[in-house]
mmCIF file of C-alpha atoms and ligand atoms in Angstrom:
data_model
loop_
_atom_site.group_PDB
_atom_site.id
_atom_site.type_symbol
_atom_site.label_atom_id
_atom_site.label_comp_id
_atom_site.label_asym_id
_atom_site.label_seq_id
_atom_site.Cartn_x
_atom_site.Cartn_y
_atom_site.Cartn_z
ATOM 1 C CA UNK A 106 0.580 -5.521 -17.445
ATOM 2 C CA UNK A 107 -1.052 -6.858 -20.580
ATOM 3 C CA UNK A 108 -1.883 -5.533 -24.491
ATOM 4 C CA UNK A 109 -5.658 -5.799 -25.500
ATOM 5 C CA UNK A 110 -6.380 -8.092 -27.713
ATOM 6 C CA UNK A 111 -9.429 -8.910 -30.141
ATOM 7 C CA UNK A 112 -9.357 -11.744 -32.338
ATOM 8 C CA UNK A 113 -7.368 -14.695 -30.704
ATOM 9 C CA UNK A 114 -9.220 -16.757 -28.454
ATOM 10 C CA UNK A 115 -8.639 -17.217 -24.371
ATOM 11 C CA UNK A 116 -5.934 -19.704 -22.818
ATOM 12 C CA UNK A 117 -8.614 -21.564 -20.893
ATOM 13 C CA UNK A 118 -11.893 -21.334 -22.919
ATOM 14 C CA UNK A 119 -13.235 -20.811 -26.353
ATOM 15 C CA UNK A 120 -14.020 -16.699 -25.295
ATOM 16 C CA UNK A 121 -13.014 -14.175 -26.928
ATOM 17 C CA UNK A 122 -9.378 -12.944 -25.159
ATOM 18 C CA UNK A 123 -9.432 -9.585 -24.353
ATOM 19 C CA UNK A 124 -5.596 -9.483 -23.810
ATOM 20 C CA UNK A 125 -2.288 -10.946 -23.479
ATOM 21 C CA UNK A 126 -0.113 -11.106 -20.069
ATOM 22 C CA UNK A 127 2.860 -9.505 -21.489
ATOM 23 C CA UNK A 128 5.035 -10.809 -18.971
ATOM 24 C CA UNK A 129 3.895 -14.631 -19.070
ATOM 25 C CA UNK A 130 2.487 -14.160 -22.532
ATOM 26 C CA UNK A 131 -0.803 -15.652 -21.787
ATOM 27 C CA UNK A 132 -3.680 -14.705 -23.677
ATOM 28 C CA UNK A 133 -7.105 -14.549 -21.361
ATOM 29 C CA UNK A 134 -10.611 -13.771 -21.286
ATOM 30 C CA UNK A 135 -12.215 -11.649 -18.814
ATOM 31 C CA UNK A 136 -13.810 -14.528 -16.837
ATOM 32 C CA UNK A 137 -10.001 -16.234 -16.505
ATOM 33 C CA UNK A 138 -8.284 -13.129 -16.388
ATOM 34 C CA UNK A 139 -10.206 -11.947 -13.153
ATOM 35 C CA UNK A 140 -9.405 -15.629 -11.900
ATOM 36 C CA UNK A 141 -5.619 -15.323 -12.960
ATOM 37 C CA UNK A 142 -5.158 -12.785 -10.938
ATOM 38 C CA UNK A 143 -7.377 -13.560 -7.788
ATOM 39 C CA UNK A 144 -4.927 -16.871 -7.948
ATOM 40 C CA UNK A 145 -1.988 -14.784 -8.192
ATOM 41 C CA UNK A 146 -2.652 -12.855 -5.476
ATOM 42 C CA UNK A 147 -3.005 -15.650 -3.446
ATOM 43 C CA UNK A 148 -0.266 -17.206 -4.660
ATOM 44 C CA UNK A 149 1.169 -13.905 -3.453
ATOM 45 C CA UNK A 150 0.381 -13.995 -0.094
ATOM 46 C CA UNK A 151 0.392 -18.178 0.297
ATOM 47 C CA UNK A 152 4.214 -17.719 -1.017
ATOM 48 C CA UNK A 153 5.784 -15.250 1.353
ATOM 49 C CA UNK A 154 3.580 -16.654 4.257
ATOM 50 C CA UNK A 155 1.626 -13.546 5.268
ATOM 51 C CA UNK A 156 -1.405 -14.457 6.661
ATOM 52 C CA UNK A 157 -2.383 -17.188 9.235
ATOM 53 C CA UNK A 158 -5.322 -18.997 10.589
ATOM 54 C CA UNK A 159 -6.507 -16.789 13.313
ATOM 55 C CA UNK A 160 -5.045 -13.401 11.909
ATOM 56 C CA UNK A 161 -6.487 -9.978 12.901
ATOM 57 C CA UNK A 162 -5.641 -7.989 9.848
ATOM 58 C CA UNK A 163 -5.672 -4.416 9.922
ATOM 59 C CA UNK A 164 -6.385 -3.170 6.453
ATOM 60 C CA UNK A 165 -5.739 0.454 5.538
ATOM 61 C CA UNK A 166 -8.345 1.904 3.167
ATOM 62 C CA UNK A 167 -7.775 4.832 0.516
ATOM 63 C CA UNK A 168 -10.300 4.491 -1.513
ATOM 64 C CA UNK A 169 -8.099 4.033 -4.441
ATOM 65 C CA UNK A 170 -8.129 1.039 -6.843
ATOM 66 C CA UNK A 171 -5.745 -1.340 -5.194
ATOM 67 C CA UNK A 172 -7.000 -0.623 -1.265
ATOM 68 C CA UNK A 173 -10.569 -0.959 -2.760
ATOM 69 C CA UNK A 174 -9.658 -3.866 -4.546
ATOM 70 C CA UNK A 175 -7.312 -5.785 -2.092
ATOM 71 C CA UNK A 176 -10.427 -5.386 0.418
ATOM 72 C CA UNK A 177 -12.583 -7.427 -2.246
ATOM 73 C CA UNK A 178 -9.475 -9.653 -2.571
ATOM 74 C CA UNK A 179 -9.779 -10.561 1.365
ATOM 75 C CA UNK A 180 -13.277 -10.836 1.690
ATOM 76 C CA UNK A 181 -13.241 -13.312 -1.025
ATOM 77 C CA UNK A 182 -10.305 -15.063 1.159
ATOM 78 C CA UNK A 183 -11.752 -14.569 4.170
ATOM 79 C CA UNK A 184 -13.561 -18.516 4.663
ATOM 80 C CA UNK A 185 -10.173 -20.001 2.978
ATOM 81 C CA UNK A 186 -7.497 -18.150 5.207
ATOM 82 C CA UNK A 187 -10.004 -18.087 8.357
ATOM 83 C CA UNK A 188 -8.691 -14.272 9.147
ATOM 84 C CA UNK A 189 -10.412 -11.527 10.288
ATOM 85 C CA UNK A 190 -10.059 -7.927 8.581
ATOM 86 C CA UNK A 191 -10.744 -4.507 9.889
ATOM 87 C CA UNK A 192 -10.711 -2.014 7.055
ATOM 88 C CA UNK A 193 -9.731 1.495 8.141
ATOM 89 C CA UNK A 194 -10.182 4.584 6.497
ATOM 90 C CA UNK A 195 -7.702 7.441 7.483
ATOM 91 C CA UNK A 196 -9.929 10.911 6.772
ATOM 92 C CA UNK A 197 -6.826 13.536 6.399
ATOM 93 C CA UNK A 198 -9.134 16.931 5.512
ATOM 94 C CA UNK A 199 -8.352 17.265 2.214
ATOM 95 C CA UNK A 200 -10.840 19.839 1.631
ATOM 96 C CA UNK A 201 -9.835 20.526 -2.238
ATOM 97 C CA UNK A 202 -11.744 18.741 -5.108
ATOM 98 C CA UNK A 203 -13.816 17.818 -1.720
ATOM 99 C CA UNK A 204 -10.877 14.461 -2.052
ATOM 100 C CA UNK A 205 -11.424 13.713 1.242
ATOM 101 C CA UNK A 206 -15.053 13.243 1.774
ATOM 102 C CA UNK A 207 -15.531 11.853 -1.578
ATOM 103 C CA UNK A 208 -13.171 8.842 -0.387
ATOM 104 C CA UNK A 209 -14.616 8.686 2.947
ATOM 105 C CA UNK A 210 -17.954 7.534 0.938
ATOM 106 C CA UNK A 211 -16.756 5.533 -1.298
ATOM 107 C CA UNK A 212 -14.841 3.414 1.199
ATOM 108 C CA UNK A 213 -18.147 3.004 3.204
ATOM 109 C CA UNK A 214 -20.027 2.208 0.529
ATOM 110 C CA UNK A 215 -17.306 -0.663 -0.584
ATOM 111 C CA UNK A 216 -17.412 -1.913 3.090
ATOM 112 C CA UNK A 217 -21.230 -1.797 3.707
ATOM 113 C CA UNK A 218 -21.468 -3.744 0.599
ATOM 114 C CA UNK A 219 -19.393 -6.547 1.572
ATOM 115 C CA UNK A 220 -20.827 -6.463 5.133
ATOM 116 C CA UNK A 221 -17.831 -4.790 7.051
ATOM 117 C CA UNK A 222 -17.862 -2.086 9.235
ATOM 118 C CA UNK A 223 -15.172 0.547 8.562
ATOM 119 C CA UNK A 224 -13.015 1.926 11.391
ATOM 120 C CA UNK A 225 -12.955 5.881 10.443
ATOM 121 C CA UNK A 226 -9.960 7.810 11.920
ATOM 122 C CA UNK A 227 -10.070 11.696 10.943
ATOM 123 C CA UNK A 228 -6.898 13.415 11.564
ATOM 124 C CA UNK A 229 -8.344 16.568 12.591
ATOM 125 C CA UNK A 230 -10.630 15.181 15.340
ATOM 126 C CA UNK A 231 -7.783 12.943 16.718
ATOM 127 C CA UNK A 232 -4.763 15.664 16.512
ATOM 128 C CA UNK A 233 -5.756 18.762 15.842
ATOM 129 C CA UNK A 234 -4.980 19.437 12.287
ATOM 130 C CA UNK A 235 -5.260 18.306 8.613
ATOM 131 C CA UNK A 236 -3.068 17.693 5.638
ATOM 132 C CA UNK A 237 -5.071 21.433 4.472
ATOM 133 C CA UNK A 238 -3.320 22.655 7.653
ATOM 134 C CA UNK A 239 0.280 20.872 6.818
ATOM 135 C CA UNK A 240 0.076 22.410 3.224
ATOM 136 C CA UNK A 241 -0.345 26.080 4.391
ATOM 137 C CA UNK A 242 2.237 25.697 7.105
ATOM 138 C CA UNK A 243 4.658 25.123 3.847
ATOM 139 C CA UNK A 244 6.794 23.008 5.462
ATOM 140 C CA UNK A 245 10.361 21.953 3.737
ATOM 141 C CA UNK A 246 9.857 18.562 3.272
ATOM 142 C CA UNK A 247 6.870 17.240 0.392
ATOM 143 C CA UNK A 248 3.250 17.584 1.577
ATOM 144 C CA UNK A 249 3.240 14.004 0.133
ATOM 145 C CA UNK A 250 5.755 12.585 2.080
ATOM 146 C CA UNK A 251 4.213 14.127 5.314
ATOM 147 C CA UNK A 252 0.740 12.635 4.813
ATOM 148 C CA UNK A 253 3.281 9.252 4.312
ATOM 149 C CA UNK A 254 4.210 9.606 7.660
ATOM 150 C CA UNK A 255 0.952 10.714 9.237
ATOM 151 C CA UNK A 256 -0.226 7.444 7.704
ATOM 152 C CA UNK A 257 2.707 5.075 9.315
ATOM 153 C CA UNK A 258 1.844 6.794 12.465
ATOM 154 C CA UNK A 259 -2.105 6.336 12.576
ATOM 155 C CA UNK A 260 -1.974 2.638 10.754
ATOM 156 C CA UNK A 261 0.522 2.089 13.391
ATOM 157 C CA UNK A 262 -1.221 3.394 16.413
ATOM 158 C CA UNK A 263 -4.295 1.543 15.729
ATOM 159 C CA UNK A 264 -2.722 -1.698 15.424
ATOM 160 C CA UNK A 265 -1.878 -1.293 19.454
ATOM 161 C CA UNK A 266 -5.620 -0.071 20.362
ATOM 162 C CA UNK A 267 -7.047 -2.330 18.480
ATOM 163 C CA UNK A 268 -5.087 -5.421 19.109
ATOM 164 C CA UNK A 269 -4.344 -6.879 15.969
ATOM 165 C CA UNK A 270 -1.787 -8.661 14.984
ATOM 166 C CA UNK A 271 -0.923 -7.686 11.040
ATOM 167 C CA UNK A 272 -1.809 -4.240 9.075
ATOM 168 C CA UNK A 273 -2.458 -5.022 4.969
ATOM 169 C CA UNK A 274 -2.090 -2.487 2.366
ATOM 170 C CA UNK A 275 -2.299 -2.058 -1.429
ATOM 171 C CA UNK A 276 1.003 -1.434 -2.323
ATOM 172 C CA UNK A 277 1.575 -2.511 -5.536
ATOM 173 C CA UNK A 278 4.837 -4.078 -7.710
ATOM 174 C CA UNK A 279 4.993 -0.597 -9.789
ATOM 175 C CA UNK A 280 5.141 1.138 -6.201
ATOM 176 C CA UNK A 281 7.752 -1.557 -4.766
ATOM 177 C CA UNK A 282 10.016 -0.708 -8.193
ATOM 178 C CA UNK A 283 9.354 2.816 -7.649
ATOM 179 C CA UNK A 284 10.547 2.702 -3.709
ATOM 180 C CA UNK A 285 13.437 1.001 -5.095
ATOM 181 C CA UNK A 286 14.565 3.247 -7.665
ATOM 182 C CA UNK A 287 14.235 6.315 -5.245
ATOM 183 C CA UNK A 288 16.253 4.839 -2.592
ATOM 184 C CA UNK A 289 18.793 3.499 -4.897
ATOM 185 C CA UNK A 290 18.939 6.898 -6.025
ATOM 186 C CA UNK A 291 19.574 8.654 -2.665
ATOM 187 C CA UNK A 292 21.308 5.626 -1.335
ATOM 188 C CA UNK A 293 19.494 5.413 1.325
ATOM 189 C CA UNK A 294 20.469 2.508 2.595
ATOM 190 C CA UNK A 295 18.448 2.023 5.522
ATOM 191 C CA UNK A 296 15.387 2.304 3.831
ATOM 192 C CA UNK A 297 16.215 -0.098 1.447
ATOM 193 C CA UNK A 298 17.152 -2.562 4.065
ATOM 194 C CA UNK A 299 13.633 -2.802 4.933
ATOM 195 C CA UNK A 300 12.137 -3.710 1.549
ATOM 196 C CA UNK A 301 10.449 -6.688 1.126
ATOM 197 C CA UNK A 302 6.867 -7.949 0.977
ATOM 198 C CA UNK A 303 6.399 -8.663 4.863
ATOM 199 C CA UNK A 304 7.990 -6.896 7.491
ATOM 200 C CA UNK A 305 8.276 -8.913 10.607
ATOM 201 C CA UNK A 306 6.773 -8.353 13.886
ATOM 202 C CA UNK A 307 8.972 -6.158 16.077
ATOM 203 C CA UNK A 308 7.462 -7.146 19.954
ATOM 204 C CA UNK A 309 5.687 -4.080 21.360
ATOM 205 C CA UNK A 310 7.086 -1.625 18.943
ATOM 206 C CA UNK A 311 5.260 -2.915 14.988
ATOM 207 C CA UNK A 312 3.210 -5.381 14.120
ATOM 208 C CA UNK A 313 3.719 -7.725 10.970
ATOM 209 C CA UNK A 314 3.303 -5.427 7.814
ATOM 210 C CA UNK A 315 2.136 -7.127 4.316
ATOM 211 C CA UNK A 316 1.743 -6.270 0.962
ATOM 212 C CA UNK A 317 -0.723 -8.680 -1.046
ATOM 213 C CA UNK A 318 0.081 -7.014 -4.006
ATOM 214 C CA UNK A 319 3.602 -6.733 -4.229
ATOM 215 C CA UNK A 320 4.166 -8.664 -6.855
ATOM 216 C CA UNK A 321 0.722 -7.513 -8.619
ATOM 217 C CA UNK A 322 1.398 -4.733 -11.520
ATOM 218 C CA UNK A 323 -0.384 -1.903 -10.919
ATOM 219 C CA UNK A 324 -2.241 -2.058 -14.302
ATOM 220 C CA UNK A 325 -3.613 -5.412 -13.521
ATOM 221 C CA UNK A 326 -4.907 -3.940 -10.523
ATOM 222 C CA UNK A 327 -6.780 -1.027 -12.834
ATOM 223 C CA UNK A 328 -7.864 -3.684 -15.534
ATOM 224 C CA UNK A 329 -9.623 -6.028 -12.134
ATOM 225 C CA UNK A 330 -11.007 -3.509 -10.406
ATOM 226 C CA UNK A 331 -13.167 -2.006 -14.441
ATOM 227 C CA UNK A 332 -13.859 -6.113 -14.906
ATOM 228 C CA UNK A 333 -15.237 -6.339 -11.348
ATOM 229 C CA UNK A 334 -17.127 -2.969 -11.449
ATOM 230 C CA UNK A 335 -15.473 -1.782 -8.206
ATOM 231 C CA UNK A 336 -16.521 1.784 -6.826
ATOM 232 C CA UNK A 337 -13.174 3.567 -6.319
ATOM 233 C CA UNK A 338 -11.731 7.041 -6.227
ATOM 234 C CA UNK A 339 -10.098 7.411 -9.766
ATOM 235 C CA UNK A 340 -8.323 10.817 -9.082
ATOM 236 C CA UNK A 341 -5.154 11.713 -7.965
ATOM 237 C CA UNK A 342 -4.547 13.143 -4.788
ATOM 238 C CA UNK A 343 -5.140 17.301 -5.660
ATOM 239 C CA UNK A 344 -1.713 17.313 -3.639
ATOM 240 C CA UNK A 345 0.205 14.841 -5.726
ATOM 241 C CA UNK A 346 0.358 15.998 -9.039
ATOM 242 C CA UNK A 347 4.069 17.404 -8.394
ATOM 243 C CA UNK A 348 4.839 14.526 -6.408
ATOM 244 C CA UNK A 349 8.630 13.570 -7.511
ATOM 245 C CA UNK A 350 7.517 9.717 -6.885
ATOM 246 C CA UNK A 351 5.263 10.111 -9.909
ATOM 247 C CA UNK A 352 7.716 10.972 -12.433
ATOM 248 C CA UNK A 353 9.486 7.962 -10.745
ATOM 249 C CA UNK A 354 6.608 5.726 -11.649
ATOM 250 C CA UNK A 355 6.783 7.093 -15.136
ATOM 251 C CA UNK A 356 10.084 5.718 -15.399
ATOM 252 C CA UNK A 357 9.253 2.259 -14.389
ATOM 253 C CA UNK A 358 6.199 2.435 -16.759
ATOM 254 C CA UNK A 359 8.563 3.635 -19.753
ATOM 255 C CA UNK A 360 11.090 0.767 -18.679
ATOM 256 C CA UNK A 361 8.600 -1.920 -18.723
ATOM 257 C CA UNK A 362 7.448 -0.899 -22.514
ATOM 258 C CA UNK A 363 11.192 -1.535 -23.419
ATOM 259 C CA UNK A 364 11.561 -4.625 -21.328
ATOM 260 C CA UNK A 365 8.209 -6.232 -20.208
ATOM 261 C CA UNK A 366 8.404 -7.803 -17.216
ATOM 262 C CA UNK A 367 11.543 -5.812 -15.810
ATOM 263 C CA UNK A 368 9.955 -4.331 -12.652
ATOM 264 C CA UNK A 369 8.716 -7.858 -11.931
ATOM 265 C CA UNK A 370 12.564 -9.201 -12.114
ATOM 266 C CA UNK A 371 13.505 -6.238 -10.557
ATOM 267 C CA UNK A 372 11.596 -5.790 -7.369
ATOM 268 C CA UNK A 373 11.622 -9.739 -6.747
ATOM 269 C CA UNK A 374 15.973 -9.634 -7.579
ATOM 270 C CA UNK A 375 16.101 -6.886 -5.131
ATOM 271 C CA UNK A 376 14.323 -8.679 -2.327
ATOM 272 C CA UNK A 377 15.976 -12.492 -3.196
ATOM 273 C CA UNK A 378 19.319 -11.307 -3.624
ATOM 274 C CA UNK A 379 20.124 -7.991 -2.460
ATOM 275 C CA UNK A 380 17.999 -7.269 0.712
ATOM 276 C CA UNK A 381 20.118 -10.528 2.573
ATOM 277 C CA UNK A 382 23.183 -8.782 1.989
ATOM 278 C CA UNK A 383 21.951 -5.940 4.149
ATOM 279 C CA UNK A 384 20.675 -7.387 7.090
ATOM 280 C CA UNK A 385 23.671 -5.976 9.188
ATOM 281 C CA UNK A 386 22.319 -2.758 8.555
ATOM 282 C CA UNK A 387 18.831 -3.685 9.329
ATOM 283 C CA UNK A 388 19.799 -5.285 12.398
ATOM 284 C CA UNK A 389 21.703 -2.068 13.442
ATOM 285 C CA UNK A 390 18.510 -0.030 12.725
ATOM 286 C CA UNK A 391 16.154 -1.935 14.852
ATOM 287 C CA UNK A 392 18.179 -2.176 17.784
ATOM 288 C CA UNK A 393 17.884 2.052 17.882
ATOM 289 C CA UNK A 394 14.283 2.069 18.011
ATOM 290 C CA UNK A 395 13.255 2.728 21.563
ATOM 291 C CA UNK A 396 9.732 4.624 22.238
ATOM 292 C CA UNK A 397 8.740 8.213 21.636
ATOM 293 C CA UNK A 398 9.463 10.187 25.159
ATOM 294 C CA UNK A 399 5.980 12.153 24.146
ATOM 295 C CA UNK A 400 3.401 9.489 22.278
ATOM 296 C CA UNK A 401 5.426 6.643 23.425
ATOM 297 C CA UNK A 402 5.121 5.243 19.908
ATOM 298 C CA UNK A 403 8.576 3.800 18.001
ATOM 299 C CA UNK A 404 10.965 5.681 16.928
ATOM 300 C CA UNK A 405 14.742 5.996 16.960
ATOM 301 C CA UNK A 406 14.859 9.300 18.476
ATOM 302 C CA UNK A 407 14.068 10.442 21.720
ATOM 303 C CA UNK A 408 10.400 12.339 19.995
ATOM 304 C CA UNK A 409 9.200 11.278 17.107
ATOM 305 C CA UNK A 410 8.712 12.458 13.951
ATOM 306 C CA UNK A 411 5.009 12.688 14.037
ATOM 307 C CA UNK A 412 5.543 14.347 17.518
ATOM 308 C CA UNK A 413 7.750 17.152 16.053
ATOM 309 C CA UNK A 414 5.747 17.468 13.325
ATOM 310 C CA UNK A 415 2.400 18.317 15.291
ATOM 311 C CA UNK A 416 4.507 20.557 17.734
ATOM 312 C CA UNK A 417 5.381 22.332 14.467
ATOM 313 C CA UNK A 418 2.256 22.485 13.190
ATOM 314 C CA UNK A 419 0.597 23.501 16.867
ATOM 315 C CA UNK A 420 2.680 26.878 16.826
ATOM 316 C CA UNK A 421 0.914 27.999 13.811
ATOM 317 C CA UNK A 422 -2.923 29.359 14.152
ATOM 318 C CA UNK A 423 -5.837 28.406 11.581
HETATM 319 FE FE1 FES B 37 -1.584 12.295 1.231
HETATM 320 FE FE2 FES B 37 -2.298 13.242 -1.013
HETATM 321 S S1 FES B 37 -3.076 11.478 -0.025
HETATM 322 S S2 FES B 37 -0.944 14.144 0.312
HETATM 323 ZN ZN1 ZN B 38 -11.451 -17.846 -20.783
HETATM 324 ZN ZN1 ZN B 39 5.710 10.633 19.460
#
């Protein structure tokens, strides 16, 4: 999060900054400001332990800003950490504003560039239907929150065929103090139990989960990705604009203007002081997950979600 700046010059050189870290009150030029943050996101993932020598890193790709620039992130890691990454790209059909495709090509043109060949899942090849289909069966629950789960399910699937050992993605700290807020709101309890930057392997059922950016503000993220000239898809989902979540992440934004640096404290509070208290209730969670009786996937009924939800959706004709 920072405030542009003109006439002062940069922390670490004579440049020109062009702004201030609001929350460390740093002022930076655009050569040490891409460096700050490269550093921080190490920093990030050195600090919570989330990748070792010899990881196979499953990296789910959007096309947005911070998947597009967490995969520029790794690749600059890559000879440091000694990891291997397999970028993914999940094509769900979204046919409107032609979302889907446009993605799909921006994600191989990011990968081809950096020399990495993209695993492409489409939805509607591999089960039958598309997030077009979900939206005209007008289910109950948020079209949003169903692609959510169609994503869990596919990131998660692939992690078992193709035998790695961690899945990245590009969560950010505005989305982490957005998650928060929500389930603080609905008390949800359970969800919250599992917040954190790195989920830990469950044997069989999840790999290790990580989120490089999780302590990264989202407009950080925006101001690397302009510095570095990154190709990404700069429009919102034609399916979120009512998203609930968004008017969320308004909030946050509105509360770091009053207090810079609060979602920071927040989101790091949450996990350092809160999250150990409920444990218990993680505990009590995992030991319900057994496997889906359909997909034989996780899950803590007897079919899962994603299992329901494509029975659902198989009852309807397109
Ligand atoms: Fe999933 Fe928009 S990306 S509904
Ligand atoms: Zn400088
Ligand atoms: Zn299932």
């Amino acid at each position: 999060m920072g405030v542009r700046m003109s006439s002062k010059s940069c922390r670490f050189c004579s440049k020109p900054a062009i702004l201030r870290i609001r929350y460390s009150g740093l002022l930076v030029c655009k050569k040490h400001f891409i460096e700050y943050f490269e550093k921080r996101v190490f920093r990030t993932i050195q600090k919570y332990k989330m990748i070792r020598e010899g990881d196979k890193v499953l990296l789910g790709l959007s096309g947005g800003k911070d998947s597009i620039a967490l995969l520029h992130i790794f690749t600059n890691l890559q000879n440091t950490l000694k990891f291997e990454i397999l970028p993914l790209f999940i094509d769900l059909g979204i046919q409107l504003n032609n979302y889907s495709q446009v993605s799909s090509e921006i994600v191989k043109r990011n990968c081809k560039k950096l020399g990495l060949d993209v695993i492409i899942v489409k939805i509607k090849d591999e089960y039958g239907f598309s997030i077009d289909n979900v939206s005209a069966k007008k289910l109950r629950r948020p079209i949003c929150s169903v692609c959510g789960l169609i994503k869990r399910y596919v990131l998660n699937r692939k992690t078992l065929e193709l035998s790695v050992n961690k899945v990245a993605t590009g969560h950010n700290l505005n989305d982490e103090a957005t998650f928060l807020l929500q389930n603080i709101i609905n008390t949800d309890v359970d969800l919250l139990s599992k917040f954190g930057p790195i989920q830990p392997t469950l044997e069989g059922l999840f790999v290790s989960r990580i989120k490089p950016f999780f302590e990264t503000y989202e407009d950080d993220i925006s101001l690397y990705a302009t510095l570095k000239n990154l190709e990404y898809v700069d429009t919102t989902c034609p399916y979120a604009k009512d998203a609930s979540t968004l008017q969320l992440k308004t909030i946050i934004a509105n509360l770091e203007n009053i207090r810079p640096g609060a979602a920071l404290a927040m989101v790091k509070g949450f996990y350092k002081k809160i999250k150990p208290l409920l444990q218990s209730i993680r505990e009590e969670r995992e030991e319900k997950i057994t496997k889906c009786k359909i997909c034989g996937m996780p899950t803590s009924m007897e079919i899962c979600s994603f299992c329901r939800l494509r029975d659902r959706i198989a009852k309807t004709n397109f």
